[in-house]
């Protein structure tokens, strides 16, 4: 056994180990546990293959006899198999935390996580620190830990699900970007969702919090060393007047940034504060931050034809993200929205739309009853186009020079697509094949 595998074996986890949910992180965890000599099997509700057993997680006896459950983030632990199990429940983040001896920079929030962790990792590497990017952004943390490559630190994106079962994770620096209603199909209420996010504040040595966000501010009492940022003129760390201010001093003109949108400028400020708390001076990384163009499907400019700009923000899978996207665009907008609502309160989105400068609202998706009801009650005019090709064609017909067409669905995509990326790709295809 190599050193890390030996350390995993030395954790002496109670056996047998059931790895519950066989997504990417589940497969990596199962392989590593078996390599370390543990009696481990994978359980899934859909897969039934070698080393993986198909189980019904609503069956109270599904986990009978288990010593440890390693739970994947996509599995809802409110189900009967979990509530009737006496096994210890952990996740791959917890295994990582027990094994890792390098500093961790961690980020959570309803929106903007992937942008901030990518900025962090690129800036750290630019400044000479070997940073590995992993977690909810796509690469399982155990894959990054066990790949045999040296690291000075780990930059981890964390969802609320991942923060439920990792009490041994103690980041050197963490950030909570915002907390808006999301994933309410997985939580009993907004308070439960926010409480999962708050675990990161409680467990970090230094935590950067969005001072404009009431839910973030409420978490501060659980933290040790809190640093605020936002847009208020009373905050020493703020985005105001086209500038990023750090400790009361203007550091950077936002016009120099390739990354557009007020919310993204706040993300850059948060990144700077995290880097500074870690020990990297802002002057070491400004050039890397200035040239960062953003991630796919996040306010990505797809095309500009006949004076109309077409933006793909398919990653806006909740109301807060869609509202931020709308606020970041100057001028009149044609909004394309709709999909799987995740039990969100769409009256909140209707309220945002009442304040926006809209040319039209076009709906896609097959699961829009709640959105339609909220828009109708609020007097928001909309057209239910159903499919992306029809929505793009209609947007092209009504948009005028100077307008922006924005795909910001405020929903998940699984009623029509395999994920937000496939939805964004479909939008880009329709736009580029018709804008000519």
Tab-separated table of C-alpha atoms in Angstrom:
chain	number	residue	atom	x	y	z
A	1	UNK	CA	0.000	0.000	0.000
A	2	UNK	CA	1.142	3.553	-0.690
A	3	UNK	CA	1.189	6.066	2.164
A	4	UNK	CA	-2.239	7.589	1.542
A	5	UNK	CA	-3.903	4.199	1.135
A	6	UNK	CA	-2.289	3.060	4.390
A	7	UNK	CA	-3.649	6.172	6.108
A	8	UNK	CA	-7.109	5.338	4.811
A	9	UNK	CA	-6.839	1.812	6.208
A	10	UNK	CA	-5.622	3.224	9.535
A	11	UNK	CA	-8.884	5.168	9.939
A	12	UNK	CA	-10.357	1.803	10.988
A	13	UNK	CA	-13.830	2.603	9.681
A	14	UNK	CA	-16.574	0.314	10.949
A	15	UNK	CA	-17.330	-2.430	8.437
A	16	UNK	CA	-19.042	-3.336	6.246
A	17	UNK	CA	-19.015	0.000	4.473
A	18	UNK	CA	-21.892	0.882	2.184
A	19	UNK	CA	-21.106	3.615	-0.356
A	20	UNK	CA	-24.563	5.014	-1.050
A	21	UNK	CA	-25.102	6.616	-4.447
A	22	UNK	CA	-22.796	5.738	-7.300
A	23	UNK	CA	-22.080	9.041	-8.957
A	24	UNK	CA	-18.515	10.189	-9.630
A	25	UNK	CA	-17.584	10.679	-5.976
A	26	UNK	CA	-19.192	7.379	-4.992
A	27	UNK	CA	-17.221	5.396	-7.560
A	28	UNK	CA	-13.924	6.972	-6.446
A	29	UNK	CA	-14.674	6.354	-2.754
A	30	UNK	CA	-15.647	2.727	-3.348
A	31	UNK	CA	-12.504	1.972	-5.372
A	32	UNK	CA	-10.210	3.539	-2.758
A	33	UNK	CA	-11.904	1.830	0.187
A	34	UNK	CA	-11.632	-1.580	-1.449
A	35	UNK	CA	-8.002	-0.907	-2.394
A	36	UNK	CA	-7.345	-0.151	1.283
A	37	UNK	CA	-8.724	-3.564	2.200
A	38	UNK	CA	-12.143	-2.587	3.518
A	39	UNK	CA	-15.241	-4.724	3.128
A	40	UNK	CA	-17.094	-2.181	0.978
A	41	UNK	CA	-19.919	-2.338	-1.526
A	42	UNK	CA	-21.735	0.271	-3.552
A	43	UNK	CA	-25.493	0.805	-3.335
A	44	UNK	CA	-27.613	2.597	-5.891
A	45	UNK	CA	-31.273	2.755	-6.801
A	46	UNK	CA	-30.660	2.417	-10.532
A	47	UNK	CA	-27.367	0.614	-11.089
A	48	UNK	CA	-27.009	-3.136	-10.562
A	49	UNK	CA	-23.602	-4.388	-11.595
A	50	UNK	CA	-20.373	-5.820	-10.247
A	51	UNK	CA	-19.638	-4.449	-6.742
A	52	UNK	CA	-22.849	-2.387	-6.869
A	53	UNK	CA	-26.186	-3.587	-5.495
A	54	UNK	CA	-29.535	-2.087	-6.342
A	55	UNK	CA	-31.444	-1.057	-3.201
A	56	UNK	CA	-34.598	0.887	-2.455
A	57	UNK	CA	-33.644	3.770	-0.150
A	58	UNK	CA	-37.256	4.003	1.031
A	59	UNK	CA	-36.892	0.508	2.516
A	60	UNK	CA	-36.106	0.853	6.251
A	61	UNK	CA	-33.964	-2.290	6.065
A	62	UNK	CA	-31.924	-1.304	3.014
A	63	UNK	CA	-28.817	-0.546	5.119
A	64	UNK	CA	-29.282	-3.293	7.714
A	65	UNK	CA	-25.954	-4.536	9.051
A	66	UNK	CA	-23.881	-1.600	7.768
A	67	UNK	CA	-21.072	-0.268	9.947
A	68	UNK	CA	-20.440	2.921	7.960
A	69	UNK	CA	-22.411	4.731	5.282
A	70	UNK	CA	-20.424	6.889	2.869
A	71	UNK	CA	-23.204	9.000	1.391
A	72	UNK	CA	-23.017	10.696	-1.988
A	73	UNK	CA	-24.319	14.279	-2.169
A	74	UNK	CA	-27.110	13.440	-4.585
A	75	UNK	CA	-28.902	11.168	-2.100
A	76	UNK	CA	-31.617	12.553	0.186
A	77	UNK	CA	-30.910	11.429	3.755
A	78	UNK	CA	-34.489	12.049	4.900
A	79	UNK	CA	-35.482	8.730	3.365
A	80	UNK	CA	-36.405	5.697	5.463
A	81	UNK	CA	-33.226	3.697	4.892
A	82	UNK	CA	-31.202	6.477	6.540
A	83	UNK	CA	-33.571	7.311	9.373
A	84	UNK	CA	-33.687	3.624	10.411
A	85	UNK	CA	-29.932	3.015	10.191
A	86	UNK	CA	-27.599	3.063	13.202
A	87	UNK	CA	-24.464	3.141	11.033
A	88	UNK	CA	-22.165	6.160	11.119
A	89	UNK	CA	-22.955	8.467	8.193
A	90	UNK	CA	-20.096	10.352	6.540
A	91	UNK	CA	-19.237	11.487	3.027
A	92	UNK	CA	-16.171	11.682	0.797
A	93	UNK	CA	-15.413	15.198	2.085
A	94	UNK	CA	-15.146	13.775	5.604
A	95	UNK	CA	-12.772	11.043	4.429
A	96	UNK	CA	-10.685	13.686	2.677
A	97	UNK	CA	-10.615	15.832	5.827
A	98	UNK	CA	-9.409	12.947	8.005
A	99	UNK	CA	-6.585	12.157	5.576
A	100	UNK	CA	-5.462	15.550	4.289
A	101	UNK	CA	-2.713	17.573	5.984
A	102	UNK	CA	-2.578	20.523	3.567
A	103	UNK	CA	-4.418	23.867	3.925
A	104	UNK	CA	-7.917	24.066	2.503
A	105	UNK	CA	-9.693	27.073	0.991
A	106	UNK	CA	-13.414	26.325	0.749
A	107	UNK	CA	-16.346	28.142	-0.814
A	108	UNK	CA	-20.086	27.667	-0.591
A	109	UNK	CA	-23.116	29.741	-1.526
A	110	UNK	CA	-26.241	29.419	-3.609
A	111	UNK	CA	-24.584	31.107	-6.598
A	112	UNK	CA	-21.083	31.975	-7.776
A	113	UNK	CA	-19.189	29.099	-6.131
A	114	UNK	CA	-17.613	27.716	-9.278
A	115	UNK	CA	-16.466	31.142	-10.446
A	116	UNK	CA	-14.803	31.940	-7.107
A	117	UNK	CA	-13.029	28.596	-6.674
A	118	UNK	CA	-11.755	28.752	-10.253
A	119	UNK	CA	-10.488	32.282	-9.672
A	120	UNK	CA	-8.832	31.152	-6.433
A	121	UNK	CA	-7.075	28.174	-7.977
A	122	UNK	CA	-5.843	30.132	-10.999
A	123	UNK	CA	-4.627	33.033	-8.844
A	124	UNK	CA	-2.852	30.737	-6.375
A	125	UNK	CA	-1.074	28.880	-9.164
A	126	UNK	CA	-0.183	32.229	-10.758
A	127	UNK	CA	1.401	33.272	-7.450
A	128	UNK	CA	3.452	30.071	-7.239
A	129	UNK	CA	1.242	28.009	-4.956
A	130	UNK	CA	0.324	24.557	-6.278
A	131	UNK	CA	-3.433	24.498	-5.744
A	132	UNK	CA	-5.709	21.588	-6.616
A	133	UNK	CA	-9.282	22.451	-7.526
A	134	UNK	CA	-11.907	19.873	-6.542
A	135	UNK	CA	-15.265	19.215	-4.915
A	136	UNK	CA	-18.653	20.189	-6.252
A	137	UNK	CA	-17.074	21.791	-9.317
A	138	UNK	CA	-16.605	18.335	-10.794
A	139	UNK	CA	-13.483	16.544	-9.554
A	140	UNK	CA	-14.080	14.381	-6.460
A	141	UNK	CA	-11.901	15.431	-3.529
A	142	UNK	CA	-10.555	11.910	-3.010
A	143	UNK	CA	-9.453	11.732	-6.634
A	144	UNK	CA	-7.455	14.936	-6.119
A	145	UNK	CA	-5.996	13.648	-2.839
A	146	UNK	CA	-4.926	10.266	-4.174
A	147	UNK	CA	-3.589	11.254	-7.609
A	148	UNK	CA	0.036	11.185	-6.448
A	149	UNK	CA	0.756	14.798	-7.412
A	150	UNK	CA	2.066	17.215	-4.806
A	151	UNK	CA	-0.110	20.102	-3.642
A	152	UNK	CA	0.450	23.142	-1.465
A	153	UNK	CA	-3.267	23.531	-0.818
A	154	UNK	CA	-6.714	22.421	-1.933
A	155	UNK	CA	-9.453	24.709	-3.225
A	156	UNK	CA	-12.833	23.065	-2.672
A	157	UNK	CA	-16.286	24.023	-3.876
A	158	UNK	CA	-18.891	22.753	-1.407
A	159	UNK	CA	-22.631	22.348	-1.814
A	160	UNK	CA	-25.058	22.311	1.087
A	161	UNK	CA	-25.341	18.529	0.694
A	162	UNK	CA	-21.599	18.071	1.045
A	163	UNK	CA	-21.512	20.249	4.167
A	164	UNK	CA	-23.972	18.007	6.014
A	165	UNK	CA	-21.538	15.187	6.815
A	166	UNK	CA	-17.985	16.541	7.104
A	167	UNK	CA	-17.417	17.663	10.726
A	168	UNK	CA	-13.642	17.083	10.471
A	169	UNK	CA	-13.162	19.613	7.678
A	170	UNK	CA	-11.474	22.737	9.054
A	171	UNK	CA	-10.623	25.114	6.215
A	172	UNK	CA	-7.930	27.708	6.812
A	173	UNK	CA	-10.029	30.189	4.814
A	174	UNK	CA	-13.651	29.862	3.737
A	175	UNK	CA	-16.352	31.989	2.179
A	176	UNK	CA	-20.146	31.999	2.009
A	177	UNK	CA	-21.107	34.043	-1.038
A	178	UNK	CA	-24.879	34.199	-0.618
A	179	UNK	CA	-27.783	32.079	0.567
A	180	UNK	CA	-31.006	32.287	-1.415
A	181	UNK	CA	-33.880	29.769	-1.541
A	182	UNK	CA	-32.707	26.708	-3.459
A	183	UNK	CA	-32.890	22.918	-3.238
A	184	UNK	CA	-36.100	23.181	-1.264
A	185	UNK	CA	-37.035	19.805	-2.710
A	186	UNK	CA	-34.226	18.409	-0.537
A	187	UNK	CA	-34.747	20.461	2.636
A	188	UNK	CA	-37.781	20.884	4.854
A	189	UNK	CA	-37.479	24.668	4.653
A	190	UNK	CA	-35.074	27.514	3.908
A	191	UNK	CA	-33.764	27.499	7.489
A	192	UNK	CA	-32.595	23.891	7.120
A	193	UNK	CA	-30.844	24.732	3.854
A	194	UNK	CA	-29.120	27.760	5.409
A	195	UNK	CA	-28.097	25.696	8.450
A	196	UNK	CA	-26.219	23.275	6.206
A	197	UNK	CA	-24.339	26.190	4.632
A	198	UNK	CA	-23.589	27.610	8.099
A	199	UNK	CA	-21.518	24.542	8.970
A	200	UNK	CA	-18.716	26.044	6.885
A	201	UNK	CA	-18.698	29.242	8.957
A	202	UNK	CA	-18.527	27.261	12.179
A	203	UNK	CA	-15.700	25.013	11.000
A	204	UNK	CA	-13.378	27.535	9.315
A	205	UNK	CA	-10.531	29.522	10.894
A	206	UNK	CA	-11.273	32.634	8.823
A	207	UNK	CA	-14.552	33.167	6.997
A	208	UNK	CA	-15.412	35.772	4.362
A	209	UNK	CA	-19.116	36.674	4.402
A	210	UNK	CA	-21.309	38.696	2.072
A	211	UNK	CA	-22.405	41.651	4.192
A	212	UNK	CA	-25.274	42.421	1.792
A	213	UNK	CA	-26.876	39.010	2.410
A	214	UNK	CA	-29.045	38.722	5.517
A	215	UNK	CA	-28.642	34.961	5.769
A	216	UNK	CA	-24.848	35.268	5.565
A	217	UNK	CA	-24.754	37.965	8.235
A	218	UNK	CA	-26.897	35.796	10.514
A	219	UNK	CA	-24.244	33.066	10.328
A	220	UNK	CA	-21.499	35.318	11.682
A	221	UNK	CA	-22.222	34.526	15.316
A	222	UNK	CA	-21.115	30.935	14.669
A	223	UNK	CA	-17.745	31.968	13.230
A	224	UNK	CA	-14.335	32.820	14.681
A	225	UNK	CA	-12.740	35.441	12.429
A	226	UNK	CA	-15.260	37.090	10.127
A	227	UNK	CA	-14.445	39.448	7.258
A	228	UNK	CA	-17.316	41.156	5.417
A	229	UNK	CA	-17.568	42.388	1.855
A	230	UNK	CA	-20.388	43.807	-0.236
A	231	UNK	CA	-21.630	46.975	-1.924
A	232	UNK	CA	-22.533	49.195	1.030
A	233	UNK	CA	-20.472	52.361	1.382
A	234	UNK	CA	-20.058	51.547	5.085
A	235	UNK	CA	-18.051	48.393	4.297
A	236	UNK	CA	-14.274	48.832	3.901
A	237	UNK	CA	-14.272	45.910	1.438
A	238	UNK	CA	-16.794	46.763	-1.245
A	239	UNK	CA	-17.630	47.198	-4.914
A	240	UNK	CA	-18.726	50.794	-5.444
A	241	UNK	CA	-18.495	53.447	-8.096
A	242	UNK	CA	-16.863	51.210	-10.676
A	243	UNK	CA	-14.071	50.260	-8.276
A	244	UNK	CA	-13.116	47.390	-5.998
A	245	UNK	CA	-12.209	48.712	-2.567
A	246	UNK	CA	-10.017	46.760	-0.173
A	247	UNK	CA	-9.704	47.943	3.438
A	248	UNK	CA	-11.077	51.336	2.451
A	249	UNK	CA	-8.671	51.906	-0.450
A	250	UNK	CA	-9.540	51.724	-4.159
A	251	UNK	CA	-7.605	48.778	-5.545
A	252	UNK	CA	-8.969	48.094	-8.995
A	253	UNK	CA	-11.161	49.693	-11.670
A	254	UNK	CA	-13.884	47.228	-12.654
A	255	UNK	CA	-13.533	48.434	-16.262
A	256	UNK	CA	-10.203	46.589	-16.339
A	257	UNK	CA	-11.912	43.250	-15.708
A	258	UNK	CA	-12.901	40.905	-18.506
A	259	UNK	CA	-15.505	39.355	-16.195
A	260	UNK	CA	-18.681	41.413	-16.407
A	261	UNK	CA	-21.590	41.923	-14.016
A	262	UNK	CA	-21.795	43.468	-10.559
A	263	UNK	CA	-22.186	40.061	-8.926
A	264	UNK	CA	-18.990	38.858	-10.595
A	265	UNK	CA	-17.106	41.933	-9.412
A	266	UNK	CA	-18.217	41.015	-5.892
A	267	UNK	CA	-16.913	37.481	-6.550
A	268	UNK	CA	-13.515	38.928	-7.466
A	269	UNK	CA	-13.484	40.985	-4.264
A	270	UNK	CA	-14.269	37.875	-2.227
A	271	UNK	CA	-11.456	36.043	-4.010
A	272	UNK	CA	-9.005	38.805	-3.143
A	273	UNK	CA	-10.004	38.687	0.524
A	274	UNK	CA	-9.614	34.907	0.663
A	275	UNK	CA	-6.204	35.093	-0.982
A	276	UNK	CA	-5.070	37.810	1.401
A	277	UNK	CA	-6.258	35.786	4.402
A	278	UNK	CA	-4.283	32.830	3.067
A	279	UNK	CA	-1.164	34.977	2.729
A	280	UNK	CA	-1.119	36.044	-0.911
A	281	UNK	CA	-0.910	39.803	-1.485
A	282	UNK	CA	-3.406	41.306	-3.962
A	283	UNK	CA	-0.603	42.744	-6.127
A	284	UNK	CA	0.632	39.196	-6.809
A	285	UNK	CA	-2.591	38.147	-8.512
A	286	UNK	CA	-4.227	41.215	-10.056
A	287	UNK	CA	-3.148	40.370	-13.589
A	288	UNK	CA	-4.592	36.860	-13.290
A	289	UNK	CA	-7.909	38.204	-12.000
A	290	UNK	CA	-8.132	40.968	-14.597
A	291	UNK	CA	-7.801	38.540	-17.511
A	292	UNK	CA	-10.211	35.866	-16.212
A	293	UNK	CA	-13.022	35.622	-18.760
A	294	UNK	CA	-15.463	33.476	-16.781
A	295	UNK	CA	-16.798	29.927	-16.994
A	296	UNK	CA	-19.065	28.380	-19.626
A	297	UNK	CA	-22.816	28.886	-19.165
A	298	UNK	CA	-22.301	31.698	-16.651
A	299	UNK	CA	-23.206	35.010	-18.286
A	300	UNK	CA	-21.350	33.824	-21.366
A	301	UNK	CA	-21.735	36.062	-24.417
A	302	UNK	CA	-22.735	33.649	-27.176
A	303	UNK	CA	-23.295	36.060	-30.032
A	304	UNK	CA	-23.885	39.674	-30.967
A	305	UNK	CA	-25.855	40.179	-34.141
A	306	UNK	CA	-27.791	43.209	-35.413
A	307	UNK	CA	-27.174	45.024	-32.160
A	308	UNK	CA	-28.622	42.208	-29.998
A	309	UNK	CA	-26.420	40.447	-27.444
A	310	UNK	CA	-27.225	36.819	-26.565
A	311	UNK	CA	-26.148	35.612	-23.106
A	312	UNK	CA	-26.022	32.020	-21.858
A	313	UNK	CA	-26.491	31.895	-18.090
A	314	UNK	CA	-27.886	28.371	-18.013
A	315	UNK	CA	-26.100	27.828	-14.698
A	316	UNK	CA	-28.680	30.191	-13.183
A	317	UNK	CA	-30.617	27.261	-11.754
A	318	UNK	CA	-32.359	29.215	-8.992
A	319	UNK	CA	-34.145	32.512	-8.511
A	320	UNK	CA	-31.206	34.285	-6.874
A	321	UNK	CA	-28.891	33.504	-9.779
A	322	UNK	CA	-31.434	34.629	-12.357
A	323	UNK	CA	-32.022	37.868	-10.443
A	324	UNK	CA	-28.271	38.539	-10.296
A	325	UNK	CA	-27.972	37.943	-14.036
A	326	UNK	CA	-30.792	40.377	-14.771
A	327	UNK	CA	-29.266	42.999	-12.493
A	328	UNK	CA	-25.942	42.651	-14.281
A	329	UNK	CA	-27.297	43.674	-17.695
A	330	UNK	CA	-27.769	47.277	-18.775
A	331	UNK	CA	-30.676	47.946	-21.110
A	332	UNK	CA	-33.731	45.992	-22.142
A	333	UNK	CA	-33.849	42.208	-21.746
A	334	UNK	CA	-35.692	39.330	-23.369
A	335	UNK	CA	-35.640	36.639	-20.693
A	336	UNK	CA	-35.789	32.896	-21.412
A	337	UNK	CA	-36.670	30.934	-18.273
A	338	UNK	CA	-38.338	27.738	-17.057
A	339	UNK	CA	-37.690	24.124	-16.145
A	340	UNK	CA	-37.768	22.064	-12.939
A	341	UNK	CA	-38.752	24.443	-10.137
A	342	UNK	CA	-37.320	22.599	-7.095
A	343	UNK	CA	-40.198	23.878	-4.912
A	344	UNK	CA	-39.035	27.480	-5.198
A	345	UNK	CA	-41.380	30.375	-4.513
A	346	UNK	CA	-41.642	31.989	-7.938
A	347	UNK	CA	-43.486	34.991	-6.557
A	348	UNK	CA	-39.959	36.111	-5.589
A	349	UNK	CA	-38.873	35.924	-9.217
A	350	UNK	CA	-42.046	37.712	-10.305
A	351	UNK	CA	-41.142	40.530	-7.920
A	352	UNK	CA	-37.702	40.802	-9.541
A	353	UNK	CA	-39.238	40.868	-13.022
A	354	UNK	CA	-41.584	43.675	-12.040
A	355	UNK	CA	-38.508	45.819	-11.418
A	356	UNK	CA	-36.637	44.748	-14.563
A	357	UNK	CA	-36.574	46.413	-17.968
A	358	UNK	CA	-38.091	43.595	-20.025
A	359	UNK	CA	-38.966	43.276	-23.695
A	360	UNK	CA	-40.509	39.866	-23.069
A	361	UNK	CA	-40.468	36.700	-20.966
A	362	UNK	CA	-40.329	33.400	-22.834
A	363	UNK	CA	-40.794	30.076	-21.052
A	364	UNK	CA	-39.251	26.725	-21.880
A	365	UNK	CA	-39.677	23.402	-20.072
A	366	UNK	CA	-42.530	21.100	-19.161
A	367	UNK	CA	-42.628	21.710	-15.395
A	368	UNK	CA	-43.653	25.360	-15.215
A	369	UNK	CA	-46.972	25.275	-13.356
A	370	UNK	CA	-45.653	27.130	-10.305
A	371	UNK	CA	-43.840	29.706	-12.416
A	372	UNK	CA	-46.882	30.271	-14.632
A	373	UNK	CA	-49.138	30.654	-11.590
A	374	UNK	CA	-46.783	33.174	-9.931
A	375	UNK	CA	-46.338	35.229	-13.108
A	376	UNK	CA	-50.086	35.259	-13.782
A	377	UNK	CA	-50.851	36.392	-10.229
A	378	UNK	CA	-48.268	39.179	-10.486
A	379	UNK	CA	-49.437	40.362	-13.906
A	380	UNK	CA	-46.160	39.405	-15.629
A	381	UNK	CA	-46.734	38.979	-19.367
A	382	UNK	CA	-45.100	35.829	-20.745
A	383	UNK	CA	-45.227	33.436	-23.664
A	384	UNK	CA	-44.959	29.689	-23.101
A	385	UNK	CA	-42.740	28.559	-25.961
A	386	UNK	CA	-42.077	25.085	-24.580
A	387	UNK	CA	-38.825	24.303	-26.365
A	388	UNK	CA	-35.521	26.087	-26.829
A	389	UNK	CA	-35.751	26.368	-30.599
A	390	UNK	CA	-39.139	28.081	-30.380
A	391	UNK	CA	-37.990	30.383	-27.570
A	392	UNK	CA	-34.894	31.490	-29.489
A	393	UNK	CA	-36.922	32.033	-32.667
A	394	UNK	CA	-39.438	34.143	-30.742
A	395	UNK	CA	-36.650	36.088	-29.019
A	396	UNK	CA	-35.117	36.842	-32.365
A	397	UNK	CA	-38.461	38.129	-33.623
A	398	UNK	CA	-39.098	40.559	-30.744
A	399	UNK	CA	-35.581	41.700	-29.735
A	400	UNK	CA	-34.512	45.141	-30.923
A	401	UNK	CA	-31.074	46.669	-31.434
A	402	UNK	CA	-29.556	47.418	-28.040
A	403	UNK	CA	-31.452	44.581	-26.312
A	404	UNK	CA	-29.961	41.539	-24.617
A	405	UNK	CA	-31.484	38.068	-24.827
A	406	UNK	CA	-30.730	36.257	-21.587
A	407	UNK	CA	-31.076	32.540	-20.890
A	408	UNK	CA	-31.378	32.537	-17.078
A	409	UNK	CA	-33.863	29.742	-16.385
A	410	UNK	CA	-34.061	30.062	-12.561
A	411	UNK	CA	-34.667	26.298	-12.553
A	412	UNK	CA	-33.005	22.935	-12.967
A	413	UNK	CA	-32.936	21.450	-16.452
A	414	UNK	CA	-33.788	17.788	-16.003
A	415	UNK	CA	-37.246	17.961	-17.553
A	416	UNK	CA	-35.660	18.460	-20.979
A	417	UNK	CA	-31.865	18.137	-20.667
A	418	UNK	CA	-29.181	16.054	-18.977
A	419	UNK	CA	-27.885	19.130	-17.152
A	420	UNK	CA	-27.514	22.902	-17.260
A	421	UNK	CA	-24.549	22.544	-19.627
A	422	UNK	CA	-26.602	20.643	-22.210
A	423	UNK	CA	-29.325	23.297	-21.906
A	424	UNK	CA	-26.763	26.051	-22.468
A	425	UNK	CA	-25.295	24.200	-25.433
A	426	UNK	CA	-28.771	23.895	-26.959
A	427	UNK	CA	-29.287	27.633	-26.543
A	428	UNK	CA	-25.937	28.432	-28.139
A	429	UNK	CA	-26.673	26.087	-31.042
A	430	UNK	CA	-30.045	27.696	-31.742
A	431	UNK	CA	-28.611	31.204	-31.435
A	432	UNK	CA	-25.615	30.652	-33.684
A	433	UNK	CA	-27.627	28.741	-36.269
A	434	UNK	CA	-30.292	31.460	-36.530
A	435	UNK	CA	-28.259	34.644	-35.952
A	436	UNK	CA	-26.815	35.042	-39.404
